[in-house]
mmCIF file of C-alpha atoms in Angstrom:
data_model
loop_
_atom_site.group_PDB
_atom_site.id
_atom_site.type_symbol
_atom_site.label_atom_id
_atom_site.label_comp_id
_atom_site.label_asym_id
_atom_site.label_seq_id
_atom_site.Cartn_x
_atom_site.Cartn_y
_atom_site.Cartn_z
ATOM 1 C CA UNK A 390 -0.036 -26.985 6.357
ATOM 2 C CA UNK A 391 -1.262 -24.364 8.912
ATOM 3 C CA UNK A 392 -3.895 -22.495 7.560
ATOM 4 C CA UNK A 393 -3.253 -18.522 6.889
ATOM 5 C CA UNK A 394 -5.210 -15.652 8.347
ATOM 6 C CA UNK A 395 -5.654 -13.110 5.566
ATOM 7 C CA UNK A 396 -3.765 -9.754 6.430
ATOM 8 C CA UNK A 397 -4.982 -8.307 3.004
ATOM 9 C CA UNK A 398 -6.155 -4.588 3.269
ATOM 10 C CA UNK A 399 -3.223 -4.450 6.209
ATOM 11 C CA UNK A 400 -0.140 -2.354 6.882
ATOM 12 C CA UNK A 401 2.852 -3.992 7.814
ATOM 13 C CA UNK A 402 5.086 -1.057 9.266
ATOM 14 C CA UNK A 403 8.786 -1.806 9.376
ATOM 15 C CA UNK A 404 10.107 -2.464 13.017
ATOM 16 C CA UNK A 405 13.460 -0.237 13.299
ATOM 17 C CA UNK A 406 15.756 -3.358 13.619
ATOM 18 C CA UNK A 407 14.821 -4.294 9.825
ATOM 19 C CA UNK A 408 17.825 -4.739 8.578
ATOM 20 C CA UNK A 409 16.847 -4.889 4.731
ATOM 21 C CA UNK A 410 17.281 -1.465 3.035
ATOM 22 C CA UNK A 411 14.793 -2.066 0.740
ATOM 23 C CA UNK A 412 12.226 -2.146 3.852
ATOM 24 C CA UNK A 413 14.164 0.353 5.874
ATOM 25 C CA UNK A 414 11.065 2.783 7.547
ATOM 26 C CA UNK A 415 9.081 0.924 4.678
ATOM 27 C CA UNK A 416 4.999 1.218 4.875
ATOM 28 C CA UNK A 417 3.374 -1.414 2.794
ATOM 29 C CA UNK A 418 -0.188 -2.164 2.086
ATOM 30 C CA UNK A 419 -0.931 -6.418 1.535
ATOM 31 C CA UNK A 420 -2.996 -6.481 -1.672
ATOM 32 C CA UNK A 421 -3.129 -10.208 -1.174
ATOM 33 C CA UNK A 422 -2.097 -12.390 1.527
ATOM 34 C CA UNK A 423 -2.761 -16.756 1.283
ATOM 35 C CA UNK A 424 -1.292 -19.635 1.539
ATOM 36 C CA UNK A 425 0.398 -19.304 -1.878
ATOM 37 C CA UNK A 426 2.352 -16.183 -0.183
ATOM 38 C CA UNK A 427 1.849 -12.145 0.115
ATOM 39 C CA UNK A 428 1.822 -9.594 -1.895
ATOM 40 C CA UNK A 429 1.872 -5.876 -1.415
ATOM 41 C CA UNK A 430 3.132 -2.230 -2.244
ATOM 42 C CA UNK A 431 5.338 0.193 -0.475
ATOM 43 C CA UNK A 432 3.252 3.306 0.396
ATOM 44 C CA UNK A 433 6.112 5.905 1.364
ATOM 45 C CA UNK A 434 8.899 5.542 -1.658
ATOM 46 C CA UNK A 435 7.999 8.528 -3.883
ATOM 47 C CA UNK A 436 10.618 8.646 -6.707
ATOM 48 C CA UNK A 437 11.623 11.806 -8.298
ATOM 49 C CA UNK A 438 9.894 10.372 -11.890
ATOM 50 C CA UNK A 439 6.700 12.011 -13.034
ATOM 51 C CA UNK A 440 3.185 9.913 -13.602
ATOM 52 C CA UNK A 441 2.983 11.659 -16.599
ATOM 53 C CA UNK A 442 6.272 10.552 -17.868
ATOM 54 C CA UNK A 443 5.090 6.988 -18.007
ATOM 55 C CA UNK A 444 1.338 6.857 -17.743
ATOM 56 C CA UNK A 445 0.549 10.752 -19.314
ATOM 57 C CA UNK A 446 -3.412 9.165 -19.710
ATOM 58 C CA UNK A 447 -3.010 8.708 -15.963
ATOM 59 C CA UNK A 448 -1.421 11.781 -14.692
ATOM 60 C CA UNK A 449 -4.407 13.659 -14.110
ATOM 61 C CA UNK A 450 -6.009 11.389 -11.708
ATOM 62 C CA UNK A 451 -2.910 11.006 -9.381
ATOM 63 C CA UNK A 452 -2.842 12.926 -6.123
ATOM 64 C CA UNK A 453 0.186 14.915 -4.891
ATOM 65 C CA UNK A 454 2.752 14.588 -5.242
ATOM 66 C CA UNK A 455 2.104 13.121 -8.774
ATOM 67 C CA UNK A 456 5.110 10.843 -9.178
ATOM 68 C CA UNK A 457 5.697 7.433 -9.377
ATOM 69 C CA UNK A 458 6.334 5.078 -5.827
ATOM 70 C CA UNK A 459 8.818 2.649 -6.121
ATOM 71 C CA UNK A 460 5.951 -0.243 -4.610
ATOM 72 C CA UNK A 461 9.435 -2.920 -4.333
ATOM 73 C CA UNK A 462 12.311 -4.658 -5.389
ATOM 74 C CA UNK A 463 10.317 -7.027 -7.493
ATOM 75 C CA UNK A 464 9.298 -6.256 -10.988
ATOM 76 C CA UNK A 465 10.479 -2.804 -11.188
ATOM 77 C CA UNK A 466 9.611 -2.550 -14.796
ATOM 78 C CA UNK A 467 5.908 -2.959 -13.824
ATOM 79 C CA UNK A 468 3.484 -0.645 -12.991
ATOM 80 C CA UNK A 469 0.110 -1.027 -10.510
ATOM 81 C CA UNK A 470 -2.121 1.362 -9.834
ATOM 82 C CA UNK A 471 -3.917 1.572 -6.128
ATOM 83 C CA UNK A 472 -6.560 4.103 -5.755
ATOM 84 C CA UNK A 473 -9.485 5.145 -3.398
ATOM 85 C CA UNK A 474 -12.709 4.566 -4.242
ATOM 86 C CA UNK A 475 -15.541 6.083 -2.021
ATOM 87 C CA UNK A 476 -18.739 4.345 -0.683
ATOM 88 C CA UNK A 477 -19.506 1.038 -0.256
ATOM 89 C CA UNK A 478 -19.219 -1.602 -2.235
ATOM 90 C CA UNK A 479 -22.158 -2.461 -4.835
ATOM 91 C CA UNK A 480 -23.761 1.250 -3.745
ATOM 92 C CA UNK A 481 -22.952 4.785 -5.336
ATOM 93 C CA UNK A 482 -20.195 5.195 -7.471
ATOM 94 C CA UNK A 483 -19.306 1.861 -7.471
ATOM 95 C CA UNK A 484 -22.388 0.226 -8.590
ATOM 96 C CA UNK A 485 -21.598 2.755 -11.647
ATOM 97 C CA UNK A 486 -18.616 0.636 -12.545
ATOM 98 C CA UNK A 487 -20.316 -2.552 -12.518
ATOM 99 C CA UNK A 488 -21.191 -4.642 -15.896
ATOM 100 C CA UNK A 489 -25.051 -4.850 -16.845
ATOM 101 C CA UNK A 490 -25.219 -8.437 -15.946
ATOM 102 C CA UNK A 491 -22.042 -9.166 -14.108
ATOM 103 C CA UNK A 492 -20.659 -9.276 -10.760
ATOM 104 C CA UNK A 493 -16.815 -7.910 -11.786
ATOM 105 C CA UNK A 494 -16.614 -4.172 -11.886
ATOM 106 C CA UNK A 495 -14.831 -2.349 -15.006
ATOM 107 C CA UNK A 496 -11.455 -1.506 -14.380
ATOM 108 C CA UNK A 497 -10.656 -2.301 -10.692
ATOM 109 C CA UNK A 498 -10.882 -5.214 -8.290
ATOM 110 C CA UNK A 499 -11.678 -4.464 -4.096
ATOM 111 C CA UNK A 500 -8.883 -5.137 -2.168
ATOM 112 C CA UNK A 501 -10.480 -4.101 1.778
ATOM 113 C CA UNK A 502 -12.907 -1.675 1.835
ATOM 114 C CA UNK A 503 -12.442 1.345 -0.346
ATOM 115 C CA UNK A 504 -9.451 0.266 -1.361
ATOM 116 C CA UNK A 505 -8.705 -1.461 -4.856
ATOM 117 C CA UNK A 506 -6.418 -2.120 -7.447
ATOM 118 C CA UNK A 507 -7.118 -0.152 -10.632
ATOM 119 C CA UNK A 508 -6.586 -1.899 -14.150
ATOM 120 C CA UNK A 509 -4.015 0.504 -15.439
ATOM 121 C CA UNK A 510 -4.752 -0.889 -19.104
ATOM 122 C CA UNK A 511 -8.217 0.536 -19.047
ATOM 123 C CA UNK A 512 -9.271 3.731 -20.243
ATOM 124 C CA UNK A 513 -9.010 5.765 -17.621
ATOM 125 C CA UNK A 514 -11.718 8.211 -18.350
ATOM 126 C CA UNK A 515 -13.792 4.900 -17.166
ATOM 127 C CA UNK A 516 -12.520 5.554 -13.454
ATOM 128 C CA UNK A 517 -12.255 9.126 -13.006
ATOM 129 C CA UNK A 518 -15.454 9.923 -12.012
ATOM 130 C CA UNK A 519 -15.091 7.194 -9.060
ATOM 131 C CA UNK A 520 -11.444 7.738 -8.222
ATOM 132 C CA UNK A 521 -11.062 9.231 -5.021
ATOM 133 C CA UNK A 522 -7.148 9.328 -5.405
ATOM 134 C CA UNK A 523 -4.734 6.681 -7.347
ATOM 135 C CA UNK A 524 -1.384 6.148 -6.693
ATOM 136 C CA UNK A 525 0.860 4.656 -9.158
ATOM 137 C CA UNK A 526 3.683 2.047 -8.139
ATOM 138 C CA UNK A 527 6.585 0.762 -10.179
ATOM 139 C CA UNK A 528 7.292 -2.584 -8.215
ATOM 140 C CA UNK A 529 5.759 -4.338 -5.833
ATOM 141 C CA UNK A 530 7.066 -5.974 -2.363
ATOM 142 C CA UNK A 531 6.618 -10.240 -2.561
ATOM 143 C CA UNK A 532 6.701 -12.714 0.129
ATOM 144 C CA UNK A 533 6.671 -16.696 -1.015
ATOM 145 C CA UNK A 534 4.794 -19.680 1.146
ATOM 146 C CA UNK A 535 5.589 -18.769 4.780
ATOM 147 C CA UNK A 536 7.942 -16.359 3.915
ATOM 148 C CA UNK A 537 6.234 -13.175 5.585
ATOM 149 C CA UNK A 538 4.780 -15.442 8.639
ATOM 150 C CA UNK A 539 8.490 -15.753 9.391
ATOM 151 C CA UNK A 540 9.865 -12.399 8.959
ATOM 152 C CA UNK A 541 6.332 -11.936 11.621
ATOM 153 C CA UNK A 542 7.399 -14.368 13.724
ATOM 154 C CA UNK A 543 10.872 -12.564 14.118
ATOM 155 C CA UNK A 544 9.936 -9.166 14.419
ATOM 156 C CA UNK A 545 10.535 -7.729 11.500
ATOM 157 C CA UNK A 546 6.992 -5.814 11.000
ATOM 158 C CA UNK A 547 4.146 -4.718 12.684
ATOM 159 C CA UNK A 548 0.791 -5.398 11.788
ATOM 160 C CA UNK A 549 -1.555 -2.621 12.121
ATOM 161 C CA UNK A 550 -5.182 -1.154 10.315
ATOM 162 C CA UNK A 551 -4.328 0.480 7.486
ATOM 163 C CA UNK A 552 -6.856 3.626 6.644
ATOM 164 C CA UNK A 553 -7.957 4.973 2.964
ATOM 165 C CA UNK A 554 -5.971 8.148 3.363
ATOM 166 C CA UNK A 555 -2.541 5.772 3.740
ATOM 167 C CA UNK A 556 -2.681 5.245 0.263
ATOM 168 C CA UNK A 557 -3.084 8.939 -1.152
ATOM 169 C CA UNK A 558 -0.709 10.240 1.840
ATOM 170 C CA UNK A 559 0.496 14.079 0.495
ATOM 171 C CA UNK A 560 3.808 13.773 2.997
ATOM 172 C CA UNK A 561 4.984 10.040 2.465
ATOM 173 C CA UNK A 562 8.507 10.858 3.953
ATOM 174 C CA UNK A 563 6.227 10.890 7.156
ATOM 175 C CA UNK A 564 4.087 8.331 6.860
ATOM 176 C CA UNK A 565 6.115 5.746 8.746
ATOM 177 C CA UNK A 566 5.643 7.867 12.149
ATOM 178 C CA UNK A 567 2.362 8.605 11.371
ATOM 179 C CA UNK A 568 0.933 5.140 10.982
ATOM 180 C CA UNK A 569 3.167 4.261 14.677
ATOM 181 C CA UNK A 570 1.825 7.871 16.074
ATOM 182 C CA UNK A 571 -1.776 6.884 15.697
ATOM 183 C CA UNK A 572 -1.680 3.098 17.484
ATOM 184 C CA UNK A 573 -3.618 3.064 20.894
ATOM 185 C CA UNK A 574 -0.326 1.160 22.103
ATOM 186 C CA UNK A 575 3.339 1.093 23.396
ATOM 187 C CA UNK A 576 3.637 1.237 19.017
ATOM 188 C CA UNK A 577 3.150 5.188 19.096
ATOM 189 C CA UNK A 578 6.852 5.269 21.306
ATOM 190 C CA UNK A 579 8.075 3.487 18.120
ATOM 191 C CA UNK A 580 7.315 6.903 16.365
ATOM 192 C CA UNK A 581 10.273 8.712 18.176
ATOM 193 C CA UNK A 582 13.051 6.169 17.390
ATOM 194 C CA UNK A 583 15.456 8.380 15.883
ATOM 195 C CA UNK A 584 16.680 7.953 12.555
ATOM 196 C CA UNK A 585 19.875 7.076 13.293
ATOM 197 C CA UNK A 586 20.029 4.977 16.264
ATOM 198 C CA UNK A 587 23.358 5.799 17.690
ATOM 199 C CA UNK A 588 22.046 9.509 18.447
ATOM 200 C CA UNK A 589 19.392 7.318 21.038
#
């Protein structure tokens, strides 16, 4: 078996011939990607239901807009939090969430650099002081052995650097341009592909 780079803590934008509608203008941020396969959450699928209609302990640490993201087709009925936390790890606020004697912090795990996954079963007046924003996803995007190296290989996504504010974007309807508008390559003439590409 070849061995996998790791493109955790990355965006994969989707290129405009994606034909799945699930991934159509999708922005998703890897949480984990290994051999054993990917994992990650759509950043720019806002749904119309309220935080506090699910997770009311949460709603008050959510940035605008404070709804829930539809993170994928898989496991709708779950929810994962993603949040912000500033500074690096082991210094400032984060060293504040660490056990006395242990390594593992309370309540979230680093996923690439001050990004991490937040333990939505924890009290979340733990976090708040260290949250710089938390986003909450119903669903998350999946990828089995191979499977995303493939859907790579033909095309389907772009790999790019994802940046903190990705996650706690206040217009997700534009974050798909945005992330193409920033590269320092031919990817920022992706940006103006129209919508519908008849009209091109």
């Amino acid at each position: 078996m070849t061995e996998v780079s790791s493109l955790t803590g990355r965006l994969l934008v989707a290129a405009p011939a994606l034909a799945d509608p699930n991934f159509d203008r999708a922005v998703v941020l890897l949480l984990d990607h290994d051999e054993e396969g990917s994992l990650g959450v759509v950043l720019n699928r806002p749904t119309p239901v309220g935080v506090g209609d699910i997770l009311a302990s949460w709603a008050g640490l959510t940035g605008e807009p404070d709804v829930v993201f539809q993170g994928g087709p898989v496991s709708l009925d779950s929810a994962l939090g993603v949040a912000v936390i500033p500074g690096d790890e082991g210094t400032s606020q984060g060293s504040r969430l660490r056990t006395g004697g242990g390594e593992a912090p309370i309540g979230w795990r680093r996923v690439h650099g001050a990004i991490c996954l937040v333990d939505l079963d924890a009290p979340p007046e733990l976090l708040a002081a260290a949250l710089g924003s938390l986003r909450i996803f119903a669903g998350y995007a999946g990828w089995g052995p191979g499977q995303l190296e493939s859907e790579l290989a033909d095309g389907a996504w772009y790999v790019v650097e994802s940046e903190p504010g990705d996650v706690s974007s206040p217009r997700p309807e534009n974050l798909w341009r945005a992330v193409l508008r920033r590269q320092r390559s031919e990817l920022a003439m992706i940006a103006t592909y129209p919508d519908d590409p008849s009209l091109n």
